[in-house]
Amino acid sequence: MRCPACGTLNSHVVDSRTIQSGRTIRRRRECLSCTKRFTTYEAIEEEELMVVKSDGRREVFDRGKIMHGLKLACTKRMISADQLHELVDRVVYYVSNLNEREIPSNRIGEFIIRELRKIDEVAYVRFASVYRDFKDRSEFAEELEQLEKQELAAVVKDQPDQG
């Protein structure tokens, strides 16, 4: 495997694990020349999965686009690269288990929003603002209000019964 840093073909596997219920192997490698570590994936080649955009266009599903969007939403947040990779793995697993050739982008986006919310609320709001195309601050305020209501409901639910 060619090192992305120095281009050398000599590397060894440091860690290997299966993901997506055994459908993919994620390998951490280390270059024997420059000692840079990088990740590779080995997966079963399947039919191309198409994403249907809101305007009707179709694009090939691309985990790199998801990672890019998540990195933007998580800028300056305490979210590790491993957490992001695991989230992208969950997204890939989710879409591959839908057993559909074409998936509406809104299904993918809503799944990402639900999963990102579990990790970091600020990153969640950032991602949701772009994904849902907030037009002004009132839409941000509505989203934050919903977040507050759900948080309050969770706190009330966790309170012991005083009766």
GROMACS .gro file of C-alpha atoms in nm:
model
  163
    1MET     CA    1   0.000   0.000   0.000
    2ARG     CA    2   0.145   0.338  -0.102
    3CYS     CA    3   0.208   0.583   0.185
    4PRO     CA    4   0.007   0.905   0.134
    5ALA     CA    5   0.290   1.108   0.292
    6CYS     CA    6   0.605   0.987   0.118
    7GLY     CA    7   0.478   0.756  -0.159
    8THR     CA    8   0.676   0.451  -0.046
    9LEU     CA    9   0.514   0.112  -0.104
   10ASN     CA   10   0.644  -0.040   0.220
   11SER     CA   11   0.403  -0.038   0.512
   12HIS     CA   12   0.285  -0.280   0.775
   13VAL     CA   13  -0.052  -0.330   0.942
   14VAL     CA   14  -0.065  -0.198   1.299
   15ASP     CA   15  -0.431  -0.276   1.370
   16SER     CA   16  -0.706  -0.449   1.177
   17ARG     CA   17  -1.076  -0.473   1.258
   18THR     CA   18  -1.393  -0.567   1.083
   19ILE     CA   19  -1.670  -0.313   1.050
   20GLN     CA   20  -2.015  -0.308   0.892
   21SER     CA   21  -2.097  -0.654   1.028
   22GLY     CA   22  -1.790  -0.808   0.869
   23ARG     CA   23  -1.846  -0.654   0.525
   24THR     CA   24  -1.541  -0.427   0.551
   25ILE     CA   25  -1.197  -0.448   0.709
   26ARG     CA   26  -1.044  -0.128   0.845
   27ARG     CA   27  -0.665  -0.139   0.870
   28ARG     CA   28  -0.433   0.105   1.042
   29ARG     CA   29  -0.098   0.099   0.867
   30GLU     CA   30   0.242   0.247   0.939
   31CYS     CA   31   0.489   0.344   0.667
   32LEU     CA   32   0.824   0.171   0.715
   33SER     CA   33   1.008   0.468   0.563
   34CYS     CA   34   0.857   0.779   0.727
   35THR     CA   35   0.655   0.614   1.013
   36LYS     CA   36   0.336   0.803   0.913
   37ARG     CA   37   0.020   0.613   1.006
   38PHE     CA   38  -0.278   0.595   0.774
   39THR     CA   39  -0.604   0.403   0.738
   40THR     CA   40  -0.713   0.177   0.454
   41TYR     CA   41  -1.039  -0.006   0.394
   42GLU     CA   42  -1.098  -0.338   0.224
   43ALA     CA   43  -1.458  -0.400   0.122
   44ILE     CA   44  -1.671  -0.620  -0.096
   45GLU     CA   45  -1.730  -0.443  -0.424
   46GLU     CA   46  -2.099  -0.389  -0.462
   47GLU     CA   47  -2.327  -0.213  -0.707
   48GLU     CA   48  -2.296   0.163  -0.698
   49LEU     CA   49  -2.534   0.320  -0.455
   50MET     CA   50  -2.697   0.636  -0.589
   51VAL     CA   51  -2.803   0.933  -0.380
   52VAL     CA   52  -3.106   1.123  -0.507
   53LYS     CA   53  -3.064   1.493  -0.430
   54SER     CA   54  -3.358   1.720  -0.346
   55ASP     CA   55  -3.353   1.867  -0.698
   56GLY     CA   56  -3.373   1.520  -0.856
   57ARG     CA   57  -3.006   1.490  -0.954
   58ARG     CA   58  -2.837   1.159  -0.885
   59GLU     CA   59  -2.484   1.116  -0.751
   60VAL     CA   60  -2.280   0.814  -0.653
   61PHE     CA   61  -2.273   0.769  -0.274
   62ASP     CA   62  -1.939   0.900  -0.147
   63ARG     CA   63  -1.824   0.847   0.211
   64GLY     CA   64  -1.561   1.116   0.153
   65LYS     CA   65  -1.832   1.381   0.104
   66ILE     CA   66  -1.991   1.277   0.432
   67MET     CA   67  -1.656   1.297   0.612
   68HIS     CA   68  -1.591   1.641   0.461
   69GLY     CA   69  -1.928   1.774   0.582
   70LEU     CA   70  -1.874   1.629   0.928
   71LYS     CA   71  -1.526   1.778   0.954
   72LEU     CA   72  -1.668   2.122   0.873
   73ALA     CA   73  -1.943   2.084   1.133
   74CYS     CA   74  -1.696   1.959   1.394
   75THR     CA   75  -1.432   2.229   1.345
   76LYS     CA   76  -1.282   2.334   1.682
   77ARG     CA   77  -1.494   2.079   1.870
   78MET     CA   78  -1.357   1.806   2.097
   79ILE     CA   79  -1.440   1.526   1.855
   80SER     CA   80  -1.169   1.278   1.766
   81ALA     CA   81  -1.090   1.153   1.418
   82ASP     CA   82  -1.185   0.805   1.538
   83GLN     CA   83  -1.531   0.930   1.641
   84LEU     CA   84  -1.578   1.082   1.296
   85HIS     CA   85  -1.464   0.765   1.119
   86GLU     CA   86  -1.697   0.556   1.336
   87LEU     CA   87  -1.986   0.790   1.254
   88VAL     CA   88  -1.914   0.764   0.881
   89ASP     CA   89  -1.894   0.384   0.921
   90ARG     CA   90  -2.240   0.389   1.083
   91VAL     CA   91  -2.375   0.597   0.795
   92VAL     CA   92  -2.229   0.357   0.537
   93TYR     CA   93  -2.369   0.061   0.731
   94TYR     CA   94  -2.711   0.232   0.750
   95VAL     CA   95  -2.735   0.307   0.377
   96SER     CA   96  -2.602  -0.034   0.274
   97ASN     CA   97  -2.863  -0.207   0.491
   98LEU     CA   98  -3.148  -0.017   0.329
   99ASN     CA   99  -3.106  -0.259   0.037
  100GLU     CA  100  -3.199   0.009  -0.212
  101ARG     CA  101  -3.006   0.121  -0.519
  102GLU     CA  102  -3.120   0.481  -0.484
  103ILE     CA  103  -3.152   0.660  -0.153
  104PRO     CA  104  -3.293   1.010  -0.104
  105SER     CA  105  -3.030   1.245   0.039
  106ASN     CA  106  -3.273   1.358   0.309
  107ARG     CA  107  -3.281   1.006   0.461
  108ILE     CA  108  -2.904   1.008   0.483
  109GLY     CA  109  -2.894   1.363   0.620
  110GLU     CA  110  -3.152   1.295   0.888
  111PHE     CA  111  -2.963   0.983   0.999
  112ILE     CA  112  -2.639   1.184   1.022
  113ILE     CA  113  -2.815   1.456   1.223
  114ARG     CA  114  -2.954   1.201   1.473
  115GLU     CA  115  -2.614   1.036   1.515
  116LEU     CA  116  -2.418   1.363   1.535
  117ARG     CA  117  -2.654   1.496   1.800
  118LYS     CA  118  -2.551   1.207   2.028
  119ILE     CA  119  -2.186   1.316   1.996
  120ASP     CA  120  -2.189   1.697   2.008
  121GLU     CA  121  -2.481   1.941   2.013
  122VAL     CA  122  -2.286   2.231   1.861
  123ALA     CA  123  -2.166   2.019   1.570
  124TYR     CA  124  -2.522   1.890   1.534
  125VAL     CA  125  -2.664   2.243   1.503
  126ARG     CA  126  -2.389   2.341   1.256
  127PHE     CA  127  -2.456   2.038   1.038
  128ALA     CA  128  -2.834   2.082   1.061
  129SER     CA  129  -2.808   2.450   0.965
  130VAL     CA  130  -2.632   2.365   0.640
  131TYR     CA  131  -2.826   2.047   0.568
  132ARG     CA  132  -3.166   2.204   0.635
  133ASP     CA  133  -3.057   2.529   0.470
  134PHE     CA  134  -3.143   2.771   0.752
  135LYS     CA  135  -3.225   3.110   0.600
  136ASP     CA  136  -3.199   3.331   0.909
  137ARG     CA  137  -3.140   3.333   1.283
  138SER     CA  138  -3.504   3.254   1.362
  139GLU     CA  139  -3.451   2.906   1.216
  140PHE     CA  140  -3.145   2.864   1.438
  141ALA     CA  141  -3.351   2.979   1.736
  142GLU     CA  142  -3.626   2.727   1.655
  143GLU     CA  143  -3.374   2.444   1.635
  144LEU     CA  144  -3.213   2.547   1.965
  145GLU     CA  145  -3.558   2.574   2.126
  146GLN     CA  146  -3.638   2.219   2.015
  147LEU     CA  147  -3.306   2.104   2.158
  148GLU     CA  148  -3.387   2.271   2.492
  149LYS     CA  149  -3.735   2.116   2.504
  150GLN     CA  150  -3.600   1.768   2.437
  151GLU     CA  151  -3.324   1.812   2.693
  152LEU     CA  152  -3.578   1.931   2.953
  153ALA     CA  153  -3.807   1.637   2.873
  154ALA     CA  154  -3.515   1.397   2.923
  155VAL     CA  155  -3.431   1.554   3.261
  156VAL     CA  156  -3.793   1.536   3.376
  157LYS     CA  157  -3.817   1.174   3.261
  158ASP     CA  158  -3.506   1.083   3.462
  159GLN     CA  159  -3.642   1.238   3.785
  160PRO     CA  160  -3.760   0.986   4.045
  161ASP     CA  161  -4.135   0.982   4.110
  162GLN     CA  162  -4.208   1.205   4.412
  163GLY     CA  163  -4.560   1.062   4.462
   0.00000   0.00000   0.00000
